[in-house]
Coordinates of N, CA and C in Angstrom, one line a residue:
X1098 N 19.0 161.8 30.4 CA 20.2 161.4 31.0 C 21.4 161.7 30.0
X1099 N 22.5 162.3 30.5 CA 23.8 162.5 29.9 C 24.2 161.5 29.3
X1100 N 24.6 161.0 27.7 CA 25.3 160.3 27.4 C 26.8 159.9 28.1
X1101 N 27.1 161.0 28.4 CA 28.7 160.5 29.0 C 28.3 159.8 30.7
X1102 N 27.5 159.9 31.0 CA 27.2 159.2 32.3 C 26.8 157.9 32.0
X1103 N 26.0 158.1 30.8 CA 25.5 156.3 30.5 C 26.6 155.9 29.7
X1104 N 27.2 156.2 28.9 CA 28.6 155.8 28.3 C 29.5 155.2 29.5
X1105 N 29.8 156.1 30.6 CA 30.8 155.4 31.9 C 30.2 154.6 32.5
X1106 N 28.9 154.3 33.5 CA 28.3 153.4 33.5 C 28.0 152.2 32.9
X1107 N 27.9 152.3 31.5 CA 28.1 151.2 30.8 C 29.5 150.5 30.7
X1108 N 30.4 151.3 30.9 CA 31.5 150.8 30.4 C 32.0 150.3 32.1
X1109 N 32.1 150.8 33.2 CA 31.9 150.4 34.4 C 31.4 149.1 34.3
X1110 N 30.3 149.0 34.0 CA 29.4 147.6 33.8 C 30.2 146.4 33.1
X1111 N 30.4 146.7 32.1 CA 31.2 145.7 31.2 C 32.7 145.5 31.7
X1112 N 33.4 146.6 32.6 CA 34.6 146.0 33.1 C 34.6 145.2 34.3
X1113 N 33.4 144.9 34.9 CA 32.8 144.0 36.3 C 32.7 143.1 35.7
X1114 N 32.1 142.6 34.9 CA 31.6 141.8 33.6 C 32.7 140.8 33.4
X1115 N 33.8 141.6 33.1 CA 34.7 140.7 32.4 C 35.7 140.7 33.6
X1116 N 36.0 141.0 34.6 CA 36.4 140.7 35.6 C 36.3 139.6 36.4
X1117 N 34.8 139.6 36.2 CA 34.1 138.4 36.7 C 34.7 136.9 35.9
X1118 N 34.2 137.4 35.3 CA 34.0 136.5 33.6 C 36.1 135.8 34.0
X1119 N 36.8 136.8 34.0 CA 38.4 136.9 33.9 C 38.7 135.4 35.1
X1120 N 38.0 135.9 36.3 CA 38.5 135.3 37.5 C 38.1 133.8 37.5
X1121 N 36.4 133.5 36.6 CA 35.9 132.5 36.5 C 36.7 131.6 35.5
X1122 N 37.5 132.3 34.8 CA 38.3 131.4 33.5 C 39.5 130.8 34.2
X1123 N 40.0 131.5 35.4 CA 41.2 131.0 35.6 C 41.0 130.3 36.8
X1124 N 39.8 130.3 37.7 CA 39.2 129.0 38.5 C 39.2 127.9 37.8
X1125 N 38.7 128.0 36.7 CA 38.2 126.9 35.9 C 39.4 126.5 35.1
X1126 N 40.2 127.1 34.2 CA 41.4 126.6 33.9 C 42.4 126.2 34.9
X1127 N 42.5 126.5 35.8 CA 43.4 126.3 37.0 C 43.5 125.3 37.7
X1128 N 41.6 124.8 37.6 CA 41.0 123.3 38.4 C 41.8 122.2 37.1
X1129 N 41.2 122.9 35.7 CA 41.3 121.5 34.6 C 42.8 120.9 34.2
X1130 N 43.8 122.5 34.0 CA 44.9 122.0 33.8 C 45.7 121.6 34.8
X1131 N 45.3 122.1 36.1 CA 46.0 121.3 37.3 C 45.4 120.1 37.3
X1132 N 44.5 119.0 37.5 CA 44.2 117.8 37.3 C 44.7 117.2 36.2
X1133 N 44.7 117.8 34.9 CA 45.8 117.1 34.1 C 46.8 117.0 34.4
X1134 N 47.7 117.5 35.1 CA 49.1 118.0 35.5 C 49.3 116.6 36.2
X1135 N 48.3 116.1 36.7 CA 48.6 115.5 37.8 C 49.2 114.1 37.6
X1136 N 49.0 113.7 36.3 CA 50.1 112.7 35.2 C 51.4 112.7 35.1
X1137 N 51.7 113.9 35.5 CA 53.5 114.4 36.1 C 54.1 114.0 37.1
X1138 N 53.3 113.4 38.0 CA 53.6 112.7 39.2 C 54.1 111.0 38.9
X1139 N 53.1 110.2 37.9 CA 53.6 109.2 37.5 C 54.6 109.1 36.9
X1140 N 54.7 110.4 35.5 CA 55.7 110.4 35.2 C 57.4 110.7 35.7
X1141 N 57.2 111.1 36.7 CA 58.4 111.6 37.8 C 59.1 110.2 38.3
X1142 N 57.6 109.3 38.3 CA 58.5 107.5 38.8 C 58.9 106.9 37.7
X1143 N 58.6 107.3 36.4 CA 59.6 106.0 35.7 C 61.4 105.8 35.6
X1144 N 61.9 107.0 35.6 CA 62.8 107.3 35.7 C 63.3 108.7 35.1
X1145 N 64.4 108.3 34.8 CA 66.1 109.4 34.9 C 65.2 110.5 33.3
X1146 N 64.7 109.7 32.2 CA 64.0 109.9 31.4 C 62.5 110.6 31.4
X1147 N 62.0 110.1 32.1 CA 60.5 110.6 32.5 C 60.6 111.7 33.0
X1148 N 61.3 111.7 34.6 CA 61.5 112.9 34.8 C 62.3 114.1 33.9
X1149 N 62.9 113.8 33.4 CA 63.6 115.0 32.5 C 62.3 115.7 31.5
X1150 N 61.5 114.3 30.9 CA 60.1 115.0 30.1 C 59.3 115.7 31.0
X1151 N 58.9 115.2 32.3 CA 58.1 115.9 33.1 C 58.5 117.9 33.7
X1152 N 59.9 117.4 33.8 CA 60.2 118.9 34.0 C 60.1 120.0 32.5
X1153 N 60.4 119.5 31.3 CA 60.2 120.0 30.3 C 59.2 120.0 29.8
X1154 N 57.7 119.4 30.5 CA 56.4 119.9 30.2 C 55.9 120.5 30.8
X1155 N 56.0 121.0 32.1 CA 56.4 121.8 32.8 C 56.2 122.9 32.8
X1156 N 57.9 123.2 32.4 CA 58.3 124.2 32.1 C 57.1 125.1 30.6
X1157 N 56.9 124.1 29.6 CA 56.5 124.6 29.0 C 54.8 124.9 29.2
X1158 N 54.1 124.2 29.8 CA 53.1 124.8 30.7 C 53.2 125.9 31.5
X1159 N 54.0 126.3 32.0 CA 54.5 127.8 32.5 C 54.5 128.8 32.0
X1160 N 55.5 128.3 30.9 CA 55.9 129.4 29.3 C 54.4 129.7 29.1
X1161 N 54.0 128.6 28.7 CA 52.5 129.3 28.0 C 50.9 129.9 28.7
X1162 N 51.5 129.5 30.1 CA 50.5 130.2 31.3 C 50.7 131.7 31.2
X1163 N 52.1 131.6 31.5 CA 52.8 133.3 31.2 C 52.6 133.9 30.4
X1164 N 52.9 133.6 28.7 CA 52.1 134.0 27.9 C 50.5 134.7 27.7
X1165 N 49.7 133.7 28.5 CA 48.8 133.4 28.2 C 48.0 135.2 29.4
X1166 N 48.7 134.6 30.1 CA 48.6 135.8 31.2 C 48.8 137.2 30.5
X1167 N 50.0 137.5 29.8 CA 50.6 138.6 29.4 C 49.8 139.2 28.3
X1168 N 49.1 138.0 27.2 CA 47.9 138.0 26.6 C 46.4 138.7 27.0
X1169 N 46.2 138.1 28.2 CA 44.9 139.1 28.6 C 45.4 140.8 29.3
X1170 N 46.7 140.2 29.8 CA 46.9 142.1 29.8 C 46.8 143.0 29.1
X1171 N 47.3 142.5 27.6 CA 47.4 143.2 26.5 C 45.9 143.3 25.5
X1172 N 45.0 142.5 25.9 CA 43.8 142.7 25.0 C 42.8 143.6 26.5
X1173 N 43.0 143.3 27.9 CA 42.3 144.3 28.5 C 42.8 145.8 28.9
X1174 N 44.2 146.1 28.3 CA 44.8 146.9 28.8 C 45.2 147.4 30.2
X1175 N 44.9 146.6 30.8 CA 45.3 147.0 31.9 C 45.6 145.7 33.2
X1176 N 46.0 146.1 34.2 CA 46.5 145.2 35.3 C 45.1 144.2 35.5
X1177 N 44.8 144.9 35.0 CA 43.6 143.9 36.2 C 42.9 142.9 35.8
X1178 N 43.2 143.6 34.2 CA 42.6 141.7 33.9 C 43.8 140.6 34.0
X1179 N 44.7 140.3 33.9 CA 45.4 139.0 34.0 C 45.6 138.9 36.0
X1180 N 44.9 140.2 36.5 CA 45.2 140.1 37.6 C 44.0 139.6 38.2
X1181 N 42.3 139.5 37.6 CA 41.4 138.8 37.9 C 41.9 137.1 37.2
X1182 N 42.6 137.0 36.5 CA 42.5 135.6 36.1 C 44.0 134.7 36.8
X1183 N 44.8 135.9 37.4 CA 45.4 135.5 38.4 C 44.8 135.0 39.8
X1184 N 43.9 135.7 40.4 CA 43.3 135.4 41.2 C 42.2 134.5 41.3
X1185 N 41.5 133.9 40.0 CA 41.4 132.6 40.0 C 41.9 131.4 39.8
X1186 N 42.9 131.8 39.3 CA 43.9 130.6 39.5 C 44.9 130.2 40.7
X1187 N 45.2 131.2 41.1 CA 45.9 130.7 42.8 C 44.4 130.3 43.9
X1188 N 43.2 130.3 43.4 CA 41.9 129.6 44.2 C 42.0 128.2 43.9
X1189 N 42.3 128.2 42.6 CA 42.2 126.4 42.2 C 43.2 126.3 42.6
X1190 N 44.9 126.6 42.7 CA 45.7 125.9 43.2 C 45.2 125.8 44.8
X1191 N 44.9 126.4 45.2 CA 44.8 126.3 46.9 C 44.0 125.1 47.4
X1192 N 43.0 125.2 46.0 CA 41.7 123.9 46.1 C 42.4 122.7 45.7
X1193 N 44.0 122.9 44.7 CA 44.3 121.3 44.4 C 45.3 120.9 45.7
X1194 N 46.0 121.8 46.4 CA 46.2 121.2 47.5 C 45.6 120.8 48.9
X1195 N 44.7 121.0 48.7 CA 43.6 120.4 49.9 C 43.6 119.0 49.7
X1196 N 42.6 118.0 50.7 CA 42.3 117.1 50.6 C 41.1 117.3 50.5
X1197 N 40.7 116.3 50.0 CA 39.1 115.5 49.9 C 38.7 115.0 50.7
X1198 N 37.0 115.0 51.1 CA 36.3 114.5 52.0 C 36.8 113.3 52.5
X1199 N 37.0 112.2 51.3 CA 37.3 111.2 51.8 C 39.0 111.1 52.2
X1200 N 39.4 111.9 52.1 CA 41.1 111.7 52.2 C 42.1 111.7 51.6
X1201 N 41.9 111.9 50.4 CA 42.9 111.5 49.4 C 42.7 113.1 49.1
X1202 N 44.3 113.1 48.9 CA 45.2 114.5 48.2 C 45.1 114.4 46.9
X1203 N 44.9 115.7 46.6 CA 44.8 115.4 45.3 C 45.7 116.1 44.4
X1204 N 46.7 116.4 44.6 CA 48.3 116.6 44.0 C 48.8 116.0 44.9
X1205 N 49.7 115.3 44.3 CA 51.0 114.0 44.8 C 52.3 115.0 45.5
X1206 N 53.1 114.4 46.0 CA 54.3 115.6 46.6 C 55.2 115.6 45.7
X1207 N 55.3 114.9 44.6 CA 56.3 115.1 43.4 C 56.6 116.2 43.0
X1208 N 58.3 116.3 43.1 CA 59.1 117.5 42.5 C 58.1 118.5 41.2
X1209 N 57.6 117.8 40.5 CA 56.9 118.7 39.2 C 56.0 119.4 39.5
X1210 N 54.8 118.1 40.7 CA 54.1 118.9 41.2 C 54.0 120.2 41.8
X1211 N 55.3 120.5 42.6 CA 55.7 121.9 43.3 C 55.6 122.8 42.2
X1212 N 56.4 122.0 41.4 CA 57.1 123.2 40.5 C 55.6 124.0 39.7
X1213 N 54.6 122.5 39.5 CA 53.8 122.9 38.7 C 53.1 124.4 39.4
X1214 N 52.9 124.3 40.9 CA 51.7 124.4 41.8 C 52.3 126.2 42.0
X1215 N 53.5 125.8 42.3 CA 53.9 127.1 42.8 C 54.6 128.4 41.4
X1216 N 55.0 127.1 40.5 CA 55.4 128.2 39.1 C 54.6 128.7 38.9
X1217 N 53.1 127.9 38.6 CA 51.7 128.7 37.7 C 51.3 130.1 38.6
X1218 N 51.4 129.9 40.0 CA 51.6 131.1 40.8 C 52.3 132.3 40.2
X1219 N 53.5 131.6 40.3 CA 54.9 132.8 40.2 C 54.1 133.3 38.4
X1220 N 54.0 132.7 37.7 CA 53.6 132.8 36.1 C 52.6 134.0 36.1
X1221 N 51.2 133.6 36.5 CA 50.3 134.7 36.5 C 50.4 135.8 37.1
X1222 N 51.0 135.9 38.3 CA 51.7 136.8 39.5 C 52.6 137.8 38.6
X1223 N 53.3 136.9 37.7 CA 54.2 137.9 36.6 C 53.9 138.5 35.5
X1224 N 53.0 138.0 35.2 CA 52.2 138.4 33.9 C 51.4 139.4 34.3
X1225 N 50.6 139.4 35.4 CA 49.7 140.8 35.8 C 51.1 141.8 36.2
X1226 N 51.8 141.6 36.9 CA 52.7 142.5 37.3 C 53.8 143.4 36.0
X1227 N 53.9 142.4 35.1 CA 54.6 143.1 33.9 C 54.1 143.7 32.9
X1228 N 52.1 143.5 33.3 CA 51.7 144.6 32.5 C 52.0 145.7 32.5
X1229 N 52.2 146.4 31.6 CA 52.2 148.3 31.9 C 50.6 148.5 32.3
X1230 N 51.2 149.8 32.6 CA 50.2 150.5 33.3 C 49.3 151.1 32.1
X1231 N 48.2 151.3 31.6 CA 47.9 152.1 30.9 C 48.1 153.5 30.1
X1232 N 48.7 154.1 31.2 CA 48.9 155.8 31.3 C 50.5 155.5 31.4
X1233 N 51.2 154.9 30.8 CA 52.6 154.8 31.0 C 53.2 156.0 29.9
X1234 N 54.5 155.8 29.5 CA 55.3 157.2 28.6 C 54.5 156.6 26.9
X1235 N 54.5 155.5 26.9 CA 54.4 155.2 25.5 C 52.7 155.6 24.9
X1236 N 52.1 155.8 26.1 CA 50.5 156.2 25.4 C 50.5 157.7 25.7
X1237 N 51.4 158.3 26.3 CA 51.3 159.7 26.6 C 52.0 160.4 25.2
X1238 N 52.0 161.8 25.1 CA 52.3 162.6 23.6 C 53.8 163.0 24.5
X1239 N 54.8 163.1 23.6 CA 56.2 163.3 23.9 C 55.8 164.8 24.3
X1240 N 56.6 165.3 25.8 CA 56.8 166.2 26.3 C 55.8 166.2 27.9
X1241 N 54.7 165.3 28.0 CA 53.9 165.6 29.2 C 54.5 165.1 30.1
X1242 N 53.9 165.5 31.5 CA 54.5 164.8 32.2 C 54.3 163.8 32.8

């Protein structure tokens, strides 16, 4: 067998792999830190104070989702990983707005809440999307096209 065929094949292999692996992290981060999130809701009732903390944890949950996102683009090189771990994270949000068997919602309708549910969206959504492309000008030799 050709090395270069088992070479692509393998490497085929290992990008399914961590694909997988990508989408399962952000199911799973997406269920955990959205249930924690869900402490934003009380804090939204104490007041004029609480809510001001609540939006500035928030926000900074966001920052670092985005981050975090723009992070796996840059260590898999390409779109598709922050865009597999995008794609398990708008699963768990879709799962945290559902209801339960027995009835109970499980994100409250609190302003933070939105922000939380639909930022982390907009966050990983941007983070895959602002990856460069692999084959962009800056990996290419000055003059190709």
């Amino acid at each position: 067998m050709d090395t270069d065929v088992l070479d692509h094949r393998l490497g085929t292999a290992l990008a399914v792999l961590n694909g997988v692996f990508l989408t399962l992290l952000g199911l799973v981060a997406g269920g955990a830190v959205g249930l924690s999130a869900s402490w934003l809701s009380w804090l939204w009732l104490v007041g004029a104070v609480g809510q001001g903390l609540a939006v500035v944890t928030t926000l900074l949950v966001l920052a670092t989702l985005f981050a975090g996102s723009r992070a796996l683009g840059w260590s898999t090189g390409a779109k598709w990983g922050p865009g597999a771990f995008a794609l398990g994270w708008i699963a768990s949000s879709f799962a945290l707005i559902g209801v339960s068997y027995g009835g109970d919602v499980l994100m409250t309708s609190a302003p933070t809440n939105y922000l939380f549910l639909y930022g982390g969206v907009a966050a990983v959504v941007m983070g895959a999307v602002l990856t460069p492309d692999p084959a962009t000008a800056r990996t290419r030799p000055r003059g190709t096209p």
